[in-house]
Short mmCIF file of C-alpha atoms in Angstrom, two decimals:
data_model
loop_
_atom_site.label_atom_id
_atom_site.label_comp_id
_atom_site.label_asym_id
_atom_site.label_seq_id
_atom_site.Cartn_x
_atom_site.Cartn_y
_atom_site.Cartn_z
CA MET A 1424 173.05 179.76 26.17
CA LEU A 1425 170.74 180.62 29.01
CA ASN A 1426 171.06 179.16 32.50
CA ASN A 1427 168.18 176.89 33.50
CA LYS A 1428 169.30 177.34 37.19
CA ARG A 1429 170.02 173.59 37.75
CA GLU A 1430 172.90 172.81 40.02
CA THR A 1431 173.61 169.84 38.06
CA LEU A 1432 172.14 168.51 34.73
CA ASN A 1433 170.69 165.16 35.36
CA ASN A 1434 173.44 164.67 37.83
CA ILE A 1435 176.04 164.08 35.13
CA LYS A 1436 179.22 165.91 35.68
CA GLN A 1437 181.19 166.60 32.71
CA ASP A 1438 184.58 168.79 32.44
CA PHE A 1439 185.71 170.42 29.43
CA THR A 1440 189.27 171.40 28.11
CA ILE A 1441 189.67 174.66 26.47
CA LYS A 1442 189.77 172.81 22.97
CA ASP A 1443 186.36 171.48 23.76
CA LEU A 1444 185.23 174.95 24.59
CA GLU A 1445 186.63 176.05 21.18
CA ASN A 1446 184.86 173.35 19.25
CA ILE A 1447 181.57 173.87 21.14
CA SER A 1448 181.56 177.69 21.00
CA GLY A 1449 183.18 178.44 17.82
CA ILE A 1450 185.54 180.86 19.53
CA LYS A 1451 189.29 180.21 19.12
CA ALA A 1452 191.09 179.09 22.24
CA HIS A 1453 193.51 182.01 22.10
CA THR A 1454 190.51 184.31 22.22
CA ILE A 1455 188.96 182.41 25.13
CA ARG A 1456 192.26 182.70 26.98
CA ILE A 1457 192.25 186.46 26.45
CA TRP A 1458 188.79 186.84 27.66
CA GLU A 1459 189.81 184.80 30.70
CA LYS A 1460 192.99 186.71 31.56
CA ARG A 1461 191.93 190.20 30.61
CA TYR A 1462 188.40 190.21 31.62
CA ASN A 1463 188.06 187.28 34.15
CA LEU A 1464 185.06 185.90 32.22
CA LEU A 1465 185.86 182.29 33.15
CA GLU A 1466 187.29 180.61 36.13
CA PRO A 1467 188.96 177.40 35.08
CA GLN A 1468 190.03 174.86 37.71
CA ARG A 1469 193.13 172.72 37.74
CA THR A 1470 193.90 169.06 38.07
CA ASN A 1471 196.55 167.80 40.51
CA THR A 1472 198.88 167.92 37.53
CA ASN A 1473 198.06 171.60 36.85
CA ILE A 1474 195.97 170.98 33.81
CA ARG A 1475 193.22 173.42 33.01
CA TYR A 1476 189.64 172.48 32.85
CA TYR A 1477 186.25 174.01 32.72
CA SER A 1478 182.90 173.13 34.25
CA HIS A 1479 179.53 173.02 32.62
CA LYS A 1480 178.79 176.43 34.32
CA ASN A 1481 181.80 177.89 32.51
CA LEU A 1482 180.48 176.54 29.30
CA GLN A 1483 177.09 178.04 29.88
CA LYS A 1484 178.58 181.44 30.53
CA LEU A 1485 180.90 181.35 27.59
CA LEU A 1486 177.74 180.35 25.27
CA ASN A 1487 175.81 183.31 26.68
CA VAL A 1488 178.84 185.60 26.23
CA VAL A 1489 179.12 184.51 22.65
CA LEU A 1490 175.58 185.19 21.98
CA LEU A 1491 175.85 188.67 23.28
CA SER A 1492 179.12 189.42 21.39
CA LYS A 1493 177.37 188.23 18.03
CA ASN A 1494 174.63 190.81 18.84
CA ASN A 1495 176.78 193.90 19.15
CA PHE A 1496 177.61 193.81 22.90
CA LYS A 1497 181.35 194.60 23.30
CA ILE A 1498 183.35 192.12 25.36
CA SER A 1499 184.50 195.02 27.72
CA LYS A 1500 180.78 195.81 28.43
CA ILE A 1501 179.93 192.13 28.91
CA ALA A 1502 182.78 191.73 31.35
CA LYS A 1503 181.26 194.27 33.66
CA MET A 1504 178.09 192.42 34.00
CA THR A 1505 177.19 190.09 36.82
CA ASP A 1506 176.52 186.43 35.88
CA GLU A 1507 172.81 187.16 36.34
CA GLU A 1508 172.97 190.27 34.06
CA ILE A 1509 174.78 188.19 31.33
CA PHE A 1510 171.92 185.60 31.68
CA GLU A 1511 169.06 188.21 31.68
CA ASN A 1512 170.67 190.09 28.64
CA SER A 1513 171.27 186.77 26.79
CA ARG A 1514 167.60 185.87 27.27
CA GLU A 1515 166.35 189.23 25.99
CA VAL A 1516 168.65 188.90 22.82
CA ALA A 1517 167.47 185.24 22.29
CA PHE A 1518 163.76 186.27 22.08
CA LYS A 1519 164.41 189.40 20.05
CA GLU A 1520 167.17 188.45 17.69
CA GLY A 1521 168.99 185.14 18.20
CA LEU A 1522 166.33 182.53 19.03
CA ASN A 1523 167.97 180.05 16.62
CA ASP A 1524 171.48 180.57 18.12
CA GLU A 1525 170.25 180.32 21.49
CA ALA A 1526 168.24 177.18 20.84
CA ILE A 1527 171.32 175.54 19.21
CA ASN A 1528 173.39 176.43 22.19
CA ALA A 1529 170.80 174.93 24.46
CA PHE A 1530 170.70 171.75 22.56
CA LYS A 1531 174.57 171.64 22.52
CA LEU A 1532 174.50 171.66 26.26
CA SER A 1533 171.60 169.13 26.58
CA MET A 1534 173.62 166.92 24.39
CA LEU A 1535 176.80 167.18 26.25
CA GLN A 1536 175.18 166.75 29.57
CA PHE A 1537 172.45 164.08 28.43
CA ASP A 1538 169.65 166.54 29.66
CA LYS A 1539 166.38 165.61 28.09
CA VAL A 1540 164.57 168.22 30.31
CA LEU A 1541 166.61 171.09 28.80
CA PHE A 1542 166.09 169.56 25.23
CA ASN A 1543 162.28 169.48 25.67
CA GLU A 1544 162.10 173.00 27.39
CA THR A 1545 164.02 174.38 24.48
CA TYR A 1546 161.95 172.68 21.79
CA ASN A 1547 158.69 173.67 23.39
CA ARG A 1548 159.86 177.25 23.50
CA LEU A 1549 160.62 177.09 19.80
CA LEU A 1550 157.18 175.60 19.05
CA GLU A 1551 155.54 178.85 20.48
CA VAL A 1552 156.96 180.95 17.60
CA LYS A 1553 157.96 178.44 14.80
CA SER A 1554 156.35 175.67 12.76
CA PHE A 1555 157.93 172.32 13.12
CA LYS A 1556 159.24 172.66 9.49
CA ASP A 1557 161.00 175.84 10.29
CA ILE A 1558 162.49 174.25 13.61
CA PHE A 1559 163.96 171.39 11.63
CA LYS A 1560 165.29 173.91 8.76
CA ASP A 1561 166.50 176.68 11.06
CA VAL A 1562 167.69 174.78 14.18
CA PHE A 1563 167.91 171.03 13.85
CA ILE A 1564 169.82 170.80 10.48
CA PRO A 1565 172.39 173.30 11.58
CA PHE A 1566 172.71 171.67 14.95
CA LEU A 1567 173.22 168.22 13.25
CA ASN A 1568 175.80 169.71 11.04
CA TYR A 1569 177.63 170.94 14.06
CA ILE A 1570 177.43 167.54 15.57
CA GLY A 1571 179.28 166.12 12.60
CA LEU A 1572 182.05 168.68 13.19
CA LEU A 1573 182.37 167.73 16.90
CA TRP A 1574 182.53 164.09 15.93
CA GLN A 1575 185.38 164.94 13.61
CA THR A 1576 187.32 166.71 16.39
CA ASP A 1577 186.53 163.87 18.99
CA THR A 1578 184.62 166.26 21.28
CA VAL A 1579 181.68 163.96 21.42
CA LEU A 1580 181.10 160.32 21.89
CA PRO A 1581 178.68 157.94 19.89
CA ALA A 1582 176.58 158.13 23.05
CA HIS A 1583 176.07 161.83 22.75
CA GLU A 1584 175.17 161.59 19.10
CA HIS A 1585 172.81 158.68 19.77
CA PHE A 1586 171.08 160.41 22.76
CA ILE A 1587 170.36 163.68 20.80
CA SER A 1588 169.33 161.88 17.69
CA ASN A 1589 166.71 159.80 19.42
CA LEU A 1590 165.20 162.84 21.00
CA ILE A 1591 164.83 164.46 17.57
CA SER A 1592 163.52 161.29 16.31
CA GLN A 1593 160.82 161.25 18.83
CA LYS A 1594 159.67 164.71 17.84
CA ILE A 1595 159.44 163.66 14.25
CA HIS A 1596 157.58 160.52 15.08
CA ILE A 1597 155.02 162.50 16.95
CA LYS A 1598 154.43 165.10 14.30
CA THR A 1599 154.17 162.32 11.70
CA GLU A 1600 151.77 160.26 13.84
CA ASN A 1601 149.44 163.37 14.16
CA LEU A 1602 149.38 163.82 10.34
CA GLU A 1603 148.78 160.18 9.54
CA GLN A 1604 145.32 160.38 11.19
CA GLN A 1605 144.25 162.44 8.13
CA ASN A 1606 143.30 160.80 4.87
CA THR A 1607 145.89 160.91 2.03
CA THR A 1608 145.23 162.64 -1.25
CA SER A 1609 147.44 160.73 -3.49
CA ASP A 1610 147.63 157.28 -5.07
CA LYS A 1611 151.44 157.22 -5.27
CA VAL A 1612 153.02 155.35 -2.43
CA PHE A 1613 156.58 156.11 -1.19
CA VAL A 1614 158.34 153.25 0.54
CA LEU A 1615 161.41 154.51 2.54
CA PHE A 1616 164.28 152.44 3.90
CA LEU A 1617 167.90 152.42 4.88
CA PRO A 1618 170.56 150.11 3.54
CA GLU A 1619 171.90 147.24 5.76
CA ASN A 1620 173.91 148.27 8.64
CA GLU A 1621 172.95 152.12 8.06
CA ILE A 1622 171.84 153.78 11.20
CA HIS A 1623 171.69 157.47 10.24
CA GLU A 1624 168.02 157.79 10.05
CA LEU A 1625 167.02 161.36 10.83
CA GLY A 1626 167.07 162.78 7.33
CA LEU A 1627 164.70 159.87 6.04
CA LEU A 1628 162.55 160.24 8.97
CA TYR A 1629 162.10 163.82 8.34
CA LEU A 1630 161.48 163.20 4.55
CA ASN A 1631 158.72 160.66 5.51
CA TYR A 1632 157.21 163.50 7.66
CA GLU A 1633 157.29 165.99 4.74
CA LEU A 1634 155.76 163.48 2.34
CA VAL A 1635 152.88 162.76 4.75
CA LEU A 1636 152.50 166.59 5.20
CA LYS A 1637 152.07 166.92 1.40
CA GLY A 1638 149.34 164.22 1.52
CA TYR A 1639 151.30 161.27 0.16
CA ASN A 1640 150.81 157.66 1.49
CA THR A 1641 154.10 156.45 2.85
CA ILE A 1642 155.32 153.03 4.00
CA TYR A 1643 158.23 153.61 6.35
CA LEU A 1644 160.46 150.52 6.73
CA GLY A 1645 163.39 152.15 8.68
CA GLN A 1646 166.82 150.92 9.19
CA ASN A 1647 168.77 147.86 7.97
CA LEU A 1648 166.47 146.49 5.27
CA PRO A 1649 167.74 143.78 2.83
CA LEU A 1650 167.03 144.69 -0.90
CA ASN A 1651 165.37 141.42 -1.50
CA ASN A 1652 162.44 142.53 0.61
CA LEU A 1653 161.59 145.10 -1.92
CA ASN A 1654 159.99 142.29 -4.15
CA TYR A 1655 157.18 141.85 -1.79
CA PHE A 1656 155.73 145.19 -2.83
CA PHE A 1657 155.48 144.06 -6.47
CA LYS A 1658 152.35 142.08 -5.61
CA HIS A 1659 150.18 145.21 -5.87
CA ASN A 1660 149.46 147.39 -8.84
CA THR A 1661 150.21 150.58 -6.88
CA LYS A 1662 152.78 153.02 -8.37
CA LEU A 1663 155.63 152.94 -5.92
CA CYS A 1664 158.62 155.25 -5.38
CA PHE A 1665 161.35 153.70 -3.15
CA VAL A 1666 163.60 156.06 -1.35
CA THR A 1667 166.78 155.34 0.52
CA SER A 1668 169.54 157.44 2.13
CA LEU A 1669 173.16 156.63 2.17
CA THR A 1670 175.31 158.06 4.77
CA VAL A 1671 177.88 155.25 5.95
CA GLN A 1672 176.62 152.09 4.19
CA PRO A 1673 177.37 150.93 1.62
CA TYR A 1674 180.97 151.65 1.67
CA GLU A 1675 182.23 153.50 -1.28
CA ASP A 1676 183.83 150.51 -3.00
CA LYS A 1677 180.43 148.75 -2.67
CA VAL A 1678 178.20 151.54 -3.88
CA GLU A 1679 178.19 150.52 -7.38
CA ASP A 1680 177.41 146.85 -6.65
CA TYR A 1681 174.51 148.02 -4.40
CA PHE A 1682 172.92 149.73 -7.29
CA LYS A 1683 173.36 146.96 -9.67
CA GLU A 1684 171.40 144.73 -7.30
CA ILE A 1685 168.68 147.38 -7.11
CA GLU A 1686 168.65 147.49 -11.01
CA GLU A 1687 168.33 143.68 -11.05
CA ILE A 1688 165.13 144.00 -8.77
CA LEU A 1689 163.62 146.99 -10.46
CA GLN A 1690 164.33 146.67 -14.08
CA ASN A 1691 161.20 145.90 -16.23
CA THR A 1692 159.03 147.55 -13.61
CA HIS A 1693 157.20 150.93 -13.56
CA HIS A 1694 158.37 151.93 -10.15
CA ASP A 1695 160.59 154.80 -9.37
CA PHE A 1696 163.80 154.87 -7.03
CA ILE A 1697 165.24 157.91 -5.22
CA ALA A 1698 168.69 157.76 -3.67
CA ILE A 1699 169.87 160.42 -1.28
CA GLY A 1700 173.39 161.19 -0.06
CA ARG A 1701 176.72 162.46 -1.38
CA LYS A 1702 177.79 158.88 -2.09
CA THR A 1703 175.44 158.94 -4.98
CA ASN A 1704 177.99 161.22 -6.70
CA LEU A 1705 180.15 158.07 -7.13
CA ILE A 1706 177.41 156.46 -9.50
CA LYS A 1707 175.08 159.16 -10.56
CA HIS A 1708 176.47 159.48 -14.05
CA ASN A 1709 176.07 155.63 -14.72
CA THR A 1710 173.40 154.44 -16.87
CA TYR A 1711 170.62 152.07 -15.30
CA ASN A 1712 167.73 150.24 -16.71
CA PHE A 1713 165.24 151.64 -14.13
CA ASN A 1714 163.80 154.92 -13.13
CA VAL A 1715 166.41 156.20 -10.58
CA SER A 1716 167.12 159.94 -9.43
CA PHE A 1717 170.02 160.96 -7.28
CA PHE A 1718 169.93 163.75 -4.77
CA ASP A 1719 172.69 164.99 -2.41
CA THR A 1720 170.23 166.01 0.34
CA VAL A 1721 166.70 165.51 1.66
CA THR A 1722 166.08 169.39 1.02
CA ASP A 1723 167.04 168.67 -2.60
CA VAL A 1724 164.38 165.96 -2.88
CA LEU A 1725 161.75 168.18 -1.46
CA LYS A 1726 162.26 170.83 -4.15
CA GLN A 1727 161.50 168.26 -6.77
CA ILE A 1728 158.23 166.76 -5.17
#
């Protein structure tokens, strides 16, 4: 994780426990303590009750150390470097070998510190060497998977997840808007929406971008759509493919009822339906009277389109 030389990040101070450092860096707390004691790599502070905590500068340094150690630098050699040398070597490694890892580390810190400037700087640097498709596949998807793990370990708050998700969402919207100025090459129309009370939108947003990139016409309806709204589109003779993604909603005991309602709407029509998400495994072996396909991930969908 390179150091952008800010004294504070958006003036937001955040302290980290050693367990936070473990979750964020992927290095076991025991190993971090060894690096700290044997090599003086980190300088924790203590509360009035003698509880250790680490500053964001400690976190930055640790992420840089991890990047170097993953690229054949021995810890004993890293320990002899000044902070500036660690930074310079990390930057060199990032551009030669570990750009994806470095970017993910930068996005980690931008999320934890609510630092949109760092996010945008990192994203723009990636755009210089990668396509948006590759950025999403190689960086954003692993990063979002990582956020899920941090959520499970209570390292991040909903505010962190919402902040970073909105920044990524902005990038998808911009790329999609640029493409939508071009004429579509297909008569088939994809209608994308999320179930009621479902807010996890990034996967569906990205699928919309990919569909537009492939020349399809799309209608993106977004979050929280009641199923009875789908009937409106039957007024047109266009061949439709409805697409939804299930992350949290509907709850597992309601998934079957949800698809029965979809069946009532779409049976006796010529339209298709795509459902994405691991929750579809609960009902994918059922028989339905409409054209429905189930996929675990957006990547799986793109392989078939």
